[in-house]
Amino acid sequence: MDDGRIHVVTTTGIIRDLVEHVGGAHVEAHSLVPDGADPHSYEPTLRDIREVVYADAAFSNYAFLEQHSIITALDANLHEGVPNVALAEESASHGAELIQLVENAKLNTIWLGMRIHGDGTPYGASRSSEAHLVTHGVTGPGKAFAYLTGTFGEAKIALNSSDGFDASTGYQDDTATLPIGAHTHLSWVFTEPGIYTIDIAADVQPTRTDRPISVGEAELTFAVGVDPSTAGRPDAVVLKAGHADVTADLDAHAVTVRHDASGMGERQESYSAEDVIIEVPSRALSEVPADPRFRFLGEPGTQVYQLAQAVLGAHIHGEIDPHLWHDVANTMAYVQVIRDTLIGVDPSHASEYTANADAYLGELEALDAEVQAAVDAIPSERRHLVTTHDSFAYFAKAYGMDVAGFVTPNPAVEVSLADRRRLQQTIEQLEVPAVFLEPNIASRSKTLAEVAEQAGIAVCPIYSDAFDHTVTNYVDLMRFNATSLRDCLAGS
């Protein structure tokens, strides 16, 4: 029954809480991701879709925080003209400070992924659209594969030349699908040494019912276990280290290769795919795993050349760290965006939305000082934060902490032995007195607790992306985290 309130849909409980503070009695807010669930992996339900259909406004964090299906559910089901606000992006206009998402794989070979560059506006695309990188053919002395290792060790295949290429299905078995503006990580495998060429085309599909629109195509060259000069292309740029992506460049209308020699992901130079050779050196030799899920690569123990997936797990993301709310100043910018949006939807209650926002901004300003005071109580040599996943860069920068380590880049990422060893070394070298575990993903992140137990140090709670029965609003979340950090790091 319509009670006259504005119906607002948010992606997360944190954003819902902010909307409720600003909207007050005139707004009913519903979050698609339930409290306690992980926005990185939550899949929307039919009930969620119904909430979206009847919404008067929608707020997401975006910057690829949420599972892409959540964003698609919003964009495909909101009525025309309903505000659909991505707070991470819009908050910059109110002074929010964005932190670039920096990655360093520390591999001794090139890290080669796939990327969609540009917003796709000329193609009629939006943030909920998809783009495809499609392999049409491979030449070379052996077979070629590209695959992504998922959360539980399953392999999602983007290229498999061993079973041919079927044009009648649109090469669907040799296709990588990504959201607009995203990139992902892959392992590339070759069964024999020599020169390989891979023919790749890119397209954009603005909506699920639209026909894909061609972006371009290109031929990639790989020098596998041989000198790149044997490719007979003396003017080619040889890429052998750092971070590179096979890219559907929506601005250039072409398939390109973007490369950052440092591997830090901060600046990539774009090359025509035909102007580069990707080197797969002899040191990339490895063996096909015994796990039957990798049998498509060949018999277990068979030697292959592999450019390893730099970050394990189904890890698709953009360029900006999405966890802005861990800096209270950024959350204050979120509140101002929410205020302005609600006023636009319901101008008759503008004065009340403004008054509610002003009162809440005052509360957040006091909270900001309270969090800083808690961190200041921790001796400087103990301000090392070791957590489950990499989501506290904003907190660290704002309040003077050091993100000393984390188990994985995000909670959907599989933990490797190298991750575990690196974590153990960090704890030992910095003499960290405690590590911090997120309650909502504790059952899926046992590594941190196991390493802490071996080191004889405490495991303390910290909240990142979701509420639960203990922490039910944003102010409590930040206050809880500040107190937990102070009590666990400042003590004897």
Short mmCIF file of C-alpha atoms in Angstrom, two decimals:
data_model
loop_
_atom_site.label_atom_id
_atom_site.label_comp_id
_atom_site.label_asym_id
_atom_site.label_seq_id
_atom_site.Cartn_x
_atom_site.Cartn_y
_atom_site.Cartn_z
CA MET A 1 0.00 0.00 0.00
CA ASP A 2 1.32 3.47 -0.96
CA ASP A 3 1.96 5.44 2.24
CA GLY A 4 3.27 8.55 0.48
CA ARG A 5 6.93 7.87 1.25
CA ILE A 6 9.70 7.91 -1.35
CA HIS A 7 10.77 4.34 -2.11
CA VAL A 8 14.58 4.11 -2.38
CA VAL A 9 16.64 1.08 -3.32
CA THR A 10 20.29 0.81 -2.30
CA THR A 11 22.80 -1.90 -3.05
CA THR A 12 24.23 -2.24 0.47
CA GLY A 13 23.09 -1.82 4.05
CA ILE A 14 25.69 0.90 4.63
CA ILE A 15 24.17 3.06 1.90
CA ARG A 16 20.66 2.24 3.14
CA ASP A 17 21.58 3.58 6.57
CA LEU A 18 22.85 6.85 5.10
CA VAL A 19 19.65 7.24 3.07
CA GLU A 20 17.50 6.61 6.15
CA HIS A 21 19.33 9.32 8.09
CA VAL A 22 18.83 11.89 5.35
CA GLY A 23 15.34 10.82 4.29
CA GLY A 24 13.88 10.41 7.74
CA ALA A 25 10.12 9.84 7.87
CA HIS A 26 9.63 10.61 4.18
CA VAL A 27 11.74 7.75 2.79
CA GLU A 28 11.47 3.98 2.84
CA ALA A 29 14.82 2.38 1.97
CA HIS A 30 15.56 -1.21 0.97
CA SER A 31 19.04 -2.69 0.40
CA LEU A 32 19.44 -5.41 -2.20
CA VAL A 33 22.39 -7.02 -0.41
CA PRO A 34 21.13 -8.30 2.96
CA ASP A 35 22.99 -7.42 6.14
CA GLY A 36 25.69 -10.00 6.72
CA ALA A 37 26.05 -10.83 3.03
CA ASP A 38 29.04 -9.99 0.84
CA PRO A 39 28.33 -7.37 -1.87
CA HIS A 40 31.26 -8.70 -3.91
CA SER A 41 29.39 -11.97 -4.52
CA TYR A 42 25.67 -11.52 -3.70
CA GLU A 43 23.25 -12.40 -6.51
CA PRO A 44 19.93 -10.48 -6.62
CA THR A 45 16.63 -12.35 -6.17
CA LEU A 46 13.23 -11.88 -7.82
CA ARG A 47 12.12 -9.97 -4.72
CA ASP A 48 15.07 -7.63 -5.22
CA ILE A 49 14.01 -7.04 -8.82
CA ARG A 50 10.51 -6.15 -7.65
CA GLU A 51 11.95 -3.59 -5.23
CA VAL A 52 13.92 -2.03 -8.08
CA VAL A 53 10.88 -1.83 -10.38
CA TYR A 54 8.94 0.24 -7.83
CA ALA A 55 11.83 2.47 -6.74
CA ASP A 56 11.73 6.27 -6.93
CA ALA A 57 15.53 6.48 -6.62
CA ALA A 58 18.46 4.08 -6.47
CA PHE A 59 21.92 4.37 -4.93
CA SER A 60 24.87 2.08 -5.53
CA ASN A 61 28.45 2.41 -4.42
CA TYR A 62 29.76 1.05 -7.74
CA ALA A 63 33.45 1.40 -8.70
CA PHE A 64 32.94 -2.37 -9.17
CA LEU A 65 32.29 -3.00 -5.46
CA GLU A 66 29.03 -4.84 -6.13
CA GLN A 67 28.57 -8.03 -8.12
CA HIS A 68 27.87 -6.97 -11.72
CA SER A 69 24.49 -8.72 -11.70
CA ILE A 70 23.35 -6.31 -8.97
CA ILE A 71 24.24 -3.32 -11.14
CA THR A 72 22.51 -4.94 -14.11
CA ALA A 73 19.40 -5.50 -11.99
CA LEU A 74 19.29 -1.78 -11.18
CA ASP A 75 19.99 -0.48 -14.65
CA ALA A 76 17.63 -2.85 -16.46
CA ASN A 77 14.63 -2.51 -14.14
CA LEU A 78 14.47 1.10 -12.96
CA HIS A 79 11.80 3.14 -14.73
CA GLU A 80 12.98 5.83 -17.11
CA GLY A 81 13.82 9.06 -15.33
CA VAL A 82 14.40 7.46 -11.92
CA PRO A 83 17.72 8.69 -10.46
CA ASN A 84 20.34 5.93 -10.48
CA VAL A 85 23.29 7.29 -8.52
CA ALA A 86 26.76 5.74 -8.23
CA LEU A 87 28.02 7.31 -5.00
CA ALA A 88 31.72 6.54 -5.38
CA GLU A 89 31.82 8.52 -8.61
CA GLU A 90 29.36 11.29 -7.73
CA SER A 91 30.85 11.98 -4.29
CA ALA A 92 34.00 13.45 -5.87
CA SER A 93 31.99 16.58 -6.67
CA HIS A 94 31.52 17.06 -2.91
CA GLY A 95 35.18 16.60 -2.04
CA ALA A 96 35.52 12.83 -1.67
CA GLU A 97 39.09 11.69 -2.21
CA LEU A 98 39.52 8.66 -4.47
CA ILE A 99 42.40 6.21 -4.14
CA GLN A 100 43.65 4.38 -7.18
CA LEU A 101 43.51 0.61 -6.93
CA VAL A 102 47.16 -0.41 -7.26
CA GLU A 103 48.22 -3.99 -7.85
CA ASN A 104 51.66 -5.52 -7.85
CA ALA A 105 51.75 -9.16 -8.83
CA LYS A 106 55.52 -9.55 -8.22
CA LEU A 107 55.75 -12.18 -10.95
CA ASN A 108 58.93 -12.97 -12.88
CA THR A 109 57.02 -13.06 -16.17
CA ILE A 110 54.58 -10.64 -17.71
CA TRP A 111 51.12 -10.53 -16.14
CA LEU A 112 48.60 -10.67 -19.01
CA GLY A 113 44.92 -10.05 -18.44
CA MET A 114 41.96 -8.73 -20.39
CA ARG A 115 40.43 -5.26 -20.20
CA ILE A 116 37.53 -3.18 -21.48
CA HIS A 117 38.72 0.43 -21.86
CA GLY A 118 36.31 3.37 -22.27
CA ASP A 119 32.68 3.93 -21.32
CA GLY A 120 31.19 2.72 -24.61
CA THR A 121 28.96 5.78 -25.07
CA PRO A 122 29.38 5.80 -28.89
CA TYR A 123 27.99 2.25 -28.87
CA GLY A 124 25.01 3.13 -26.69
CA ALA A 125 26.58 1.22 -23.79
CA SER A 126 26.18 1.88 -20.06
CA ARG A 127 27.75 0.54 -16.88
CA SER A 128 25.44 -2.51 -17.04
CA SER A 129 26.49 -3.38 -20.60
CA GLU A 130 28.92 -6.16 -21.44
CA ALA A 131 31.79 -6.44 -23.86
CA HIS A 132 33.34 -9.60 -25.29
CA LEU A 133 36.85 -10.59 -26.34
CA VAL A 134 36.39 -13.48 -28.74
CA THR A 135 39.12 -15.76 -30.08
CA HIS A 136 38.57 -16.81 -33.70
CA GLY A 137 41.72 -18.87 -34.24
CA VAL A 138 45.22 -19.87 -33.12
CA THR A 139 48.30 -20.79 -35.14
CA GLY A 140 51.44 -22.28 -33.66
CA PRO A 141 53.29 -25.52 -32.91
CA GLY A 142 51.00 -26.52 -30.04
CA LYS A 143 47.73 -25.73 -28.30
CA ALA A 144 46.88 -22.48 -26.52
CA PHE A 145 44.61 -21.82 -23.56
CA ALA A 146 43.50 -18.87 -21.45
CA TYR A 147 41.52 -19.42 -18.26
CA LEU A 148 40.61 -17.84 -14.97
CA THR A 149 40.92 -19.79 -11.71
CA GLY A 150 37.86 -19.07 -9.60
CA THR A 151 37.17 -18.90 -5.90
CA PHE A 152 37.02 -22.64 -5.30
CA GLY A 153 39.66 -23.68 -7.82
CA GLU A 154 37.34 -24.12 -10.79
CA ALA A 155 38.63 -23.02 -14.20
CA LYS A 156 36.59 -20.63 -16.33
CA ILE A 157 37.91 -21.05 -19.86
CA ALA A 158 38.27 -18.02 -22.14
CA LEU A 159 40.30 -19.78 -24.86
CA ASN A 160 40.81 -23.45 -25.70
CA SER A 161 42.33 -24.15 -29.12
CA SER A 162 42.37 -27.94 -28.59
CA ASP A 163 38.72 -28.34 -29.59
CA GLY A 164 38.69 -25.92 -32.52
CA PHE A 165 36.70 -22.72 -33.03
CA ASP A 166 32.98 -22.88 -33.83
CA ALA A 167 31.75 -19.86 -35.78
CA SER A 168 28.16 -21.22 -35.76
CA THR A 169 27.88 -20.55 -32.00
CA GLY A 170 29.56 -17.16 -32.19
CA TYR A 171 32.73 -18.73 -30.71
CA GLN A 172 30.95 -18.76 -27.34
CA ASP A 173 33.32 -21.40 -25.94
CA ASP A 174 36.29 -19.11 -26.63
CA THR A 175 34.88 -15.84 -25.32
CA ALA A 176 35.73 -13.69 -22.31
CA THR A 177 32.87 -11.47 -21.06
CA LEU A 178 33.52 -8.36 -18.96
CA PRO A 179 31.54 -5.34 -17.72
CA ILE A 180 32.31 -1.98 -19.30
CA GLY A 181 35.44 -0.44 -17.76
CA ALA A 182 36.60 -3.62 -16.01
CA HIS A 183 39.58 -5.88 -16.27
CA THR A 184 40.34 -9.40 -15.12
CA HIS A 185 43.26 -11.76 -14.63
CA LEU A 186 44.03 -14.87 -16.65
CA SER A 187 46.49 -17.72 -16.96
CA TRP A 188 47.79 -18.27 -20.50
CA VAL A 189 49.12 -21.73 -21.37
CA PHE A 190 51.00 -23.05 -24.42
CA THR A 191 51.87 -26.71 -24.86
CA GLU A 192 54.93 -26.40 -27.14
CA PRO A 193 57.69 -23.83 -27.67
CA GLY A 194 57.56 -21.61 -30.75
CA ILE A 195 55.78 -18.61 -32.27
CA TYR A 196 52.00 -18.42 -31.86
CA THR A 197 49.42 -16.02 -33.25
CA ILE A 198 45.98 -15.60 -31.72
CA ASP A 199 43.17 -13.87 -33.63
CA ILE A 200 40.93 -11.92 -31.26
CA ALA A 201 37.87 -9.77 -31.99
CA ALA A 202 35.97 -7.49 -29.63
CA ASP A 203 32.33 -6.43 -29.49
CA VAL A 204 29.94 -4.53 -27.24
CA GLN A 205 26.43 -5.63 -26.28
CA PRO A 206 24.57 -2.58 -24.88
CA THR A 207 21.71 -4.70 -23.47
CA ARG A 208 21.06 -8.43 -23.28
CA THR A 209 18.56 -8.21 -26.13
CA ASP A 210 20.81 -6.17 -28.45
CA ARG A 211 23.00 -7.68 -31.14
CA PRO A 212 26.72 -7.30 -30.36
CA ILE A 213 28.39 -4.35 -32.10
CA SER A 214 31.90 -4.93 -33.47
CA VAL A 215 34.72 -2.95 -31.87
CA GLY A 216 37.61 -4.35 -33.91
CA GLU A 217 39.90 -7.33 -34.29
CA ALA A 218 43.62 -8.00 -34.10
CA GLU A 219 46.31 -10.66 -34.25
CA LEU A 220 48.42 -11.19 -31.13
CA THR A 221 51.89 -12.72 -31.35
CA PHE A 222 53.48 -14.81 -28.58
CA ALA A 223 57.09 -15.98 -28.45
CA VAL A 224 56.90 -19.11 -26.29
CA GLY A 225 60.19 -20.52 -25.01
CA VAL A 226 62.08 -19.04 -28.00
CA ASP A 227 63.84 -15.78 -28.82
CA PRO A 228 61.23 -13.19 -29.90
CA SER A 229 63.48 -12.27 -32.83
CA THR A 230 62.51 -15.56 -34.48
CA ALA A 231 59.07 -14.06 -35.12
CA GLY A 232 60.65 -12.09 -37.97
CA ARG A 233 59.36 -8.72 -36.74
CA PRO A 234 62.43 -6.65 -35.84
CA ASP A 235 60.42 -3.48 -35.21
CA ALA A 236 58.01 -5.06 -32.72
CA VAL A 237 57.98 -4.06 -29.05
CA VAL A 238 58.69 -7.10 -26.88
CA LEU A 239 56.60 -7.19 -23.71
CA LYS A 240 58.20 -9.46 -21.13
CA ALA A 241 57.53 -7.95 -17.70
CA GLY A 242 55.00 -5.86 -15.82
CA HIS A 243 51.25 -5.76 -16.32
CA ALA A 244 49.57 -5.98 -19.74
CA ASP A 245 46.00 -6.43 -20.90
CA VAL A 246 44.52 -7.55 -24.18
CA THR A 247 42.06 -4.67 -24.48
CA ALA A 248 38.80 -3.90 -26.20
CA ASP A 249 39.44 -0.16 -26.56
CA LEU A 250 36.00 1.38 -26.97
CA ASP A 251 37.44 4.86 -27.48
CA ALA A 252 39.88 3.82 -30.22
CA HIS A 253 37.40 1.30 -31.74
CA ALA A 254 40.14 -1.32 -31.78
CA VAL A 255 41.67 -4.30 -30.01
CA THR A 256 44.88 -3.08 -28.42
CA VAL A 257 47.44 -4.15 -25.82
CA ARG A 258 47.81 -1.84 -22.83
CA HIS A 259 51.04 -2.27 -20.89
CA ASP A 260 52.50 -0.94 -17.65
CA ALA A 261 56.15 -1.94 -17.29
CA SER A 262 56.14 -1.36 -13.51
CA GLY A 263 53.36 -3.88 -12.91
CA MET A 264 51.74 -1.50 -10.43
CA GLY A 265 48.73 -0.76 -12.62
CA GLU A 266 49.16 3.01 -12.28
CA ARG A 267 49.84 3.95 -15.91
CA GLN A 268 49.40 1.84 -19.03
CA GLU A 269 50.71 2.68 -22.49
CA SER A 270 48.54 1.57 -25.39
CA TYR A 271 49.99 -0.35 -28.35
CA SER A 272 48.43 -1.63 -31.53
CA ALA A 273 48.21 -5.39 -31.04
CA GLU A 274 50.17 -5.95 -34.27
CA ASP A 275 53.08 -3.87 -32.94
CA VAL A 276 53.95 -6.09 -29.97
CA ILE A 277 55.27 -9.55 -29.23
CA ILE A 278 54.38 -11.06 -25.86
CA GLU A 279 57.25 -13.13 -24.50
CA VAL A 280 56.60 -16.37 -22.63
CA PRO A 281 60.11 -17.29 -21.46
CA SER A 282 61.56 -20.70 -20.70
CA ARG A 283 61.31 -19.96 -16.96
CA ALA A 284 57.52 -20.02 -17.45
CA LEU A 285 57.68 -23.81 -17.71
CA SER A 286 55.30 -25.51 -15.29
CA GLU A 287 53.30 -28.72 -15.01
CA VAL A 288 49.63 -29.46 -15.57
CA PRO A 289 48.04 -29.81 -12.10
CA ALA A 290 46.73 -33.18 -10.93
CA ASP A 291 43.33 -31.60 -10.19
CA PRO A 292 40.89 -33.13 -12.74
CA ARG A 293 39.36 -29.70 -13.31
CA PHE A 294 42.50 -28.79 -15.25
CA ARG A 295 42.49 -31.90 -17.41
CA PHE A 296 41.62 -29.76 -20.44
CA LEU A 297 45.28 -28.63 -20.39
CA GLY A 298 46.57 -32.20 -20.81
CA GLU A 299 47.71 -35.10 -18.67
CA PRO A 300 48.80 -34.27 -15.08
CA GLY A 301 52.52 -33.61 -14.85
CA THR A 302 52.85 -32.66 -18.52
CA GLN A 303 55.15 -29.68 -18.98
CA VAL A 304 53.56 -26.53 -20.39
CA TYR A 305 54.52 -22.86 -20.66
CA GLN A 306 52.30 -20.69 -18.48
CA LEU A 307 51.91 -16.98 -17.86
CA ALA A 308 50.36 -17.33 -14.42
CA GLN A 309 47.20 -15.58 -13.29
CA ALA A 310 48.53 -12.81 -11.10
CA VAL A 311 45.59 -12.66 -8.70
CA LEU A 312 43.73 -15.91 -8.10
CA GLY A 313 39.96 -15.91 -7.94
CA ALA A 314 37.19 -14.44 -10.06
CA HIS A 315 38.55 -10.94 -9.53
CA ILE A 316 36.98 -8.35 -11.87
CA HIS A 317 37.42 -4.71 -10.96
CA GLY A 318 38.08 -1.18 -12.14
CA GLU A 319 40.74 1.41 -11.39
CA ILE A 320 39.42 2.98 -8.15
CA ASP A 321 39.41 1.41 -4.68
CA PRO A 322 35.65 1.28 -3.98
CA HIS A 323 35.76 1.29 -0.14
CA LEU A 324 35.46 5.06 0.27
CA TRP A 325 33.29 4.99 3.41
CA HIS A 326 36.18 3.95 5.65
CA ASP A 327 37.18 7.62 5.56
CA VAL A 328 34.36 9.46 7.34
CA ALA A 329 35.04 12.56 5.23
CA ASN A 330 34.13 10.57 2.13
CA THR A 331 30.93 9.37 3.76
CA MET A 332 30.03 12.99 4.42
CA ALA A 333 30.31 13.54 0.66
CA TYR A 334 28.00 10.53 0.12
CA VAL A 335 25.46 12.15 2.44
CA GLN A 336 25.49 15.37 0.44
CA VAL A 337 24.92 13.50 -2.83
CA ILE A 338 22.02 11.60 -1.23
CA ARG A 339 20.53 14.88 0.09
CA ASP A 340 20.65 16.54 -3.32
CA THR A 341 19.14 13.48 -5.02
CA LEU A 342 16.23 13.20 -2.59
CA ILE A 343 15.50 16.90 -2.96
CA GLY A 344 15.38 16.43 -6.72
CA VAL A 345 12.93 13.54 -6.38
CA ASP A 346 10.79 15.13 -3.65
CA PRO A 347 11.31 18.92 -3.58
CA SER A 348 8.28 19.44 -1.31
CA HIS A 349 10.33 18.11 1.62
CA ALA A 350 13.61 19.79 0.68
CA SER A 351 13.93 21.70 3.95
CA GLU A 352 13.58 18.51 5.98
CA TYR A 353 16.10 16.60 3.88
CA THR A 354 18.52 19.50 4.31
CA ALA A 355 17.98 19.66 8.07
CA ASN A 356 18.38 15.89 8.43
CA ALA A 357 21.57 15.94 6.39
CA ASP A 358 23.00 18.86 8.37
CA ALA A 359 22.33 17.08 11.67
CA TYR A 360 23.87 13.85 10.40
CA LEU A 361 26.90 15.65 8.96
CA GLY A 362 27.50 17.13 12.40
CA GLU A 363 27.34 13.63 13.92
CA LEU A 364 29.78 12.34 11.30
CA GLU A 365 32.19 15.21 11.94
CA ALA A 366 32.29 14.24 15.62
CA LEU A 367 32.72 10.59 14.61
CA ASP A 368 35.69 11.49 12.43
CA ALA A 369 37.43 13.11 15.41
CA GLU A 370 36.56 10.13 17.63
CA VAL A 371 38.11 7.66 15.16
CA GLN A 372 41.25 9.76 14.89
CA ALA A 373 41.58 9.92 18.67
CA ALA A 374 41.34 6.12 18.91
CA VAL A 375 44.10 5.65 16.34
CA ASP A 376 46.23 8.31 18.01
CA ALA A 377 46.10 6.19 21.18
CA ILE A 378 47.96 3.40 19.38
CA PRO A 379 51.76 3.73 19.54
CA SER A 380 53.05 4.64 16.08
CA GLU A 381 55.17 1.49 15.83
CA ARG A 382 52.04 -0.63 16.35
CA ARG A 383 49.78 0.99 13.75
CA HIS A 384 50.05 -1.95 11.34
CA LEU A 385 46.78 -3.28 9.97
CA VAL A 386 46.61 -6.90 8.79
CA THR A 387 43.15 -7.91 7.54
CA THR A 388 41.21 -10.47 5.56
CA HIS A 389 41.07 -8.53 2.31
CA ASP A 390 42.31 -5.26 0.89
CA SER A 391 39.56 -2.81 1.83
CA PHE A 392 41.07 -0.43 4.38
CA ALA A 393 43.32 1.83 2.30
CA TYR A 394 41.01 4.81 2.87
CA PHE A 395 40.98 4.23 6.61
CA ALA A 396 44.76 3.93 6.70
CA LYS A 397 45.35 7.09 4.69
CA ALA A 398 42.79 9.18 6.59
CA TYR A 399 43.81 8.22 10.14
CA GLY A 400 47.50 7.37 9.93
CA MET A 401 47.57 3.57 9.80
CA ASP A 402 49.73 1.27 7.71
CA VAL A 403 48.06 -1.50 5.71
CA ALA A 404 50.80 -4.01 6.42
CA GLY A 405 49.14 -7.01 4.85
CA PHE A 406 45.99 -8.81 3.81
CA VAL A 407 45.19 -12.37 2.86
CA THR A 408 43.83 -11.61 -0.61
CA PRO A 409 42.85 -8.58 -2.73
CA ASN A 410 39.15 -9.36 -2.24
CA PRO A 411 37.13 -11.96 -0.31
CA ALA A 412 36.26 -13.90 -3.47
CA VAL A 413 39.92 -14.59 -4.19
CA GLU A 414 41.55 -17.93 -3.50
CA VAL A 415 44.46 -17.95 -1.04
CA SER A 416 47.77 -19.18 -2.47
CA LEU A 417 50.74 -20.62 -0.57
CA ALA A 418 52.70 -17.51 -1.51
CA ASP A 419 49.97 -15.33 0.05
CA ARG A 420 50.20 -17.33 3.25
CA ARG A 421 54.00 -17.18 3.45
CA ARG A 422 54.00 -13.45 2.78
CA LEU A 423 51.44 -12.93 5.55
CA GLN A 424 53.50 -14.96 8.04
CA GLN A 425 56.64 -12.97 7.22
CA THR A 426 54.82 -9.66 7.62
CA ILE A 427 53.49 -10.60 11.05
CA GLU A 428 56.92 -11.79 12.23
CA GLN A 429 58.93 -8.87 10.88
CA LEU A 430 56.62 -6.14 12.17
CA GLU A 431 55.84 -7.95 15.45
CA VAL A 432 52.14 -7.38 14.83
CA PRO A 433 50.19 -8.00 18.07
CA ALA A 434 46.85 -8.73 16.38
CA VAL A 435 45.18 -9.30 13.03
CA PHE A 436 41.63 -8.34 12.05
CA LEU A 437 38.94 -10.60 10.62
CA GLU A 438 35.59 -9.54 9.12
CA PRO A 439 32.70 -11.42 10.77
CA ASN A 440 30.61 -11.75 7.60
CA ILE A 441 33.33 -13.70 5.77
CA ALA A 442 34.98 -15.45 8.74
CA SER A 443 33.76 -18.88 7.63
CA ARG A 444 35.37 -18.38 4.19
CA SER A 445 38.63 -16.90 5.41
CA LYS A 446 40.24 -19.31 7.83
CA THR A 447 43.78 -18.59 6.67
CA LEU A 448 44.15 -15.41 8.71
CA ALA A 449 43.03 -17.12 11.93
CA GLU A 450 45.35 -20.08 11.28
CA VAL A 451 48.38 -17.84 10.67
CA ALA A 452 47.57 -15.81 13.77
CA GLU A 453 47.28 -18.96 15.89
CA GLN A 454 50.68 -20.16 14.67
CA ALA A 455 52.17 -16.77 15.54
CA GLY A 456 50.48 -16.72 18.95
CA ILE A 457 48.73 -13.38 18.37
CA ALA A 458 45.14 -12.18 18.74
CA VAL A 459 42.40 -12.26 16.12
CA CYS A 460 40.13 -9.24 16.49
CA PRO A 461 36.94 -8.27 14.62
CA ILE A 462 36.69 -5.49 12.06
CA TYR A 463 33.82 -4.54 9.75
CA SER A 464 34.21 -3.66 6.09
CA ASP A 465 31.29 -4.08 3.70
CA ALA A 466 28.30 -5.26 5.74
CA PHE A 467 26.37 -4.97 9.00
CA ASP A 468 25.24 -7.79 11.29
CA HIS A 469 23.30 -8.15 14.56
CA THR A 470 26.14 -6.46 16.48
CA VAL A 471 26.83 -3.53 14.16
CA THR A 472 23.64 -2.20 12.59
CA ASN A 473 24.55 1.28 11.30
CA TYR A 474 27.47 3.19 9.83
CA VAL A 475 28.37 5.20 12.94
CA ASP A 476 28.50 2.02 15.01
CA LEU A 477 30.64 0.35 12.32
CA MET A 478 33.29 3.06 12.37
CA ARG A 479 33.20 3.37 16.16
CA PHE A 480 33.48 -0.41 16.57
CA ASN A 481 36.46 -0.58 14.20
CA ALA A 482 38.27 2.30 15.89
CA THR A 483 37.76 0.74 19.34
CA SER A 484 38.82 -2.71 18.15
CA LEU A 485 42.00 -1.33 16.59
CA ARG A 486 42.87 0.68 19.71
CA ASP A 487 42.19 -2.15 22.14
CA CYS A 488 43.96 -4.85 20.12
CA LEU A 489 47.00 -2.86 18.94
CA ALA A 490 47.66 -0.49 21.82
CA GLY A 491 47.54 -3.08 24.60
CA SER A 492 50.49 -4.96 26.04
#
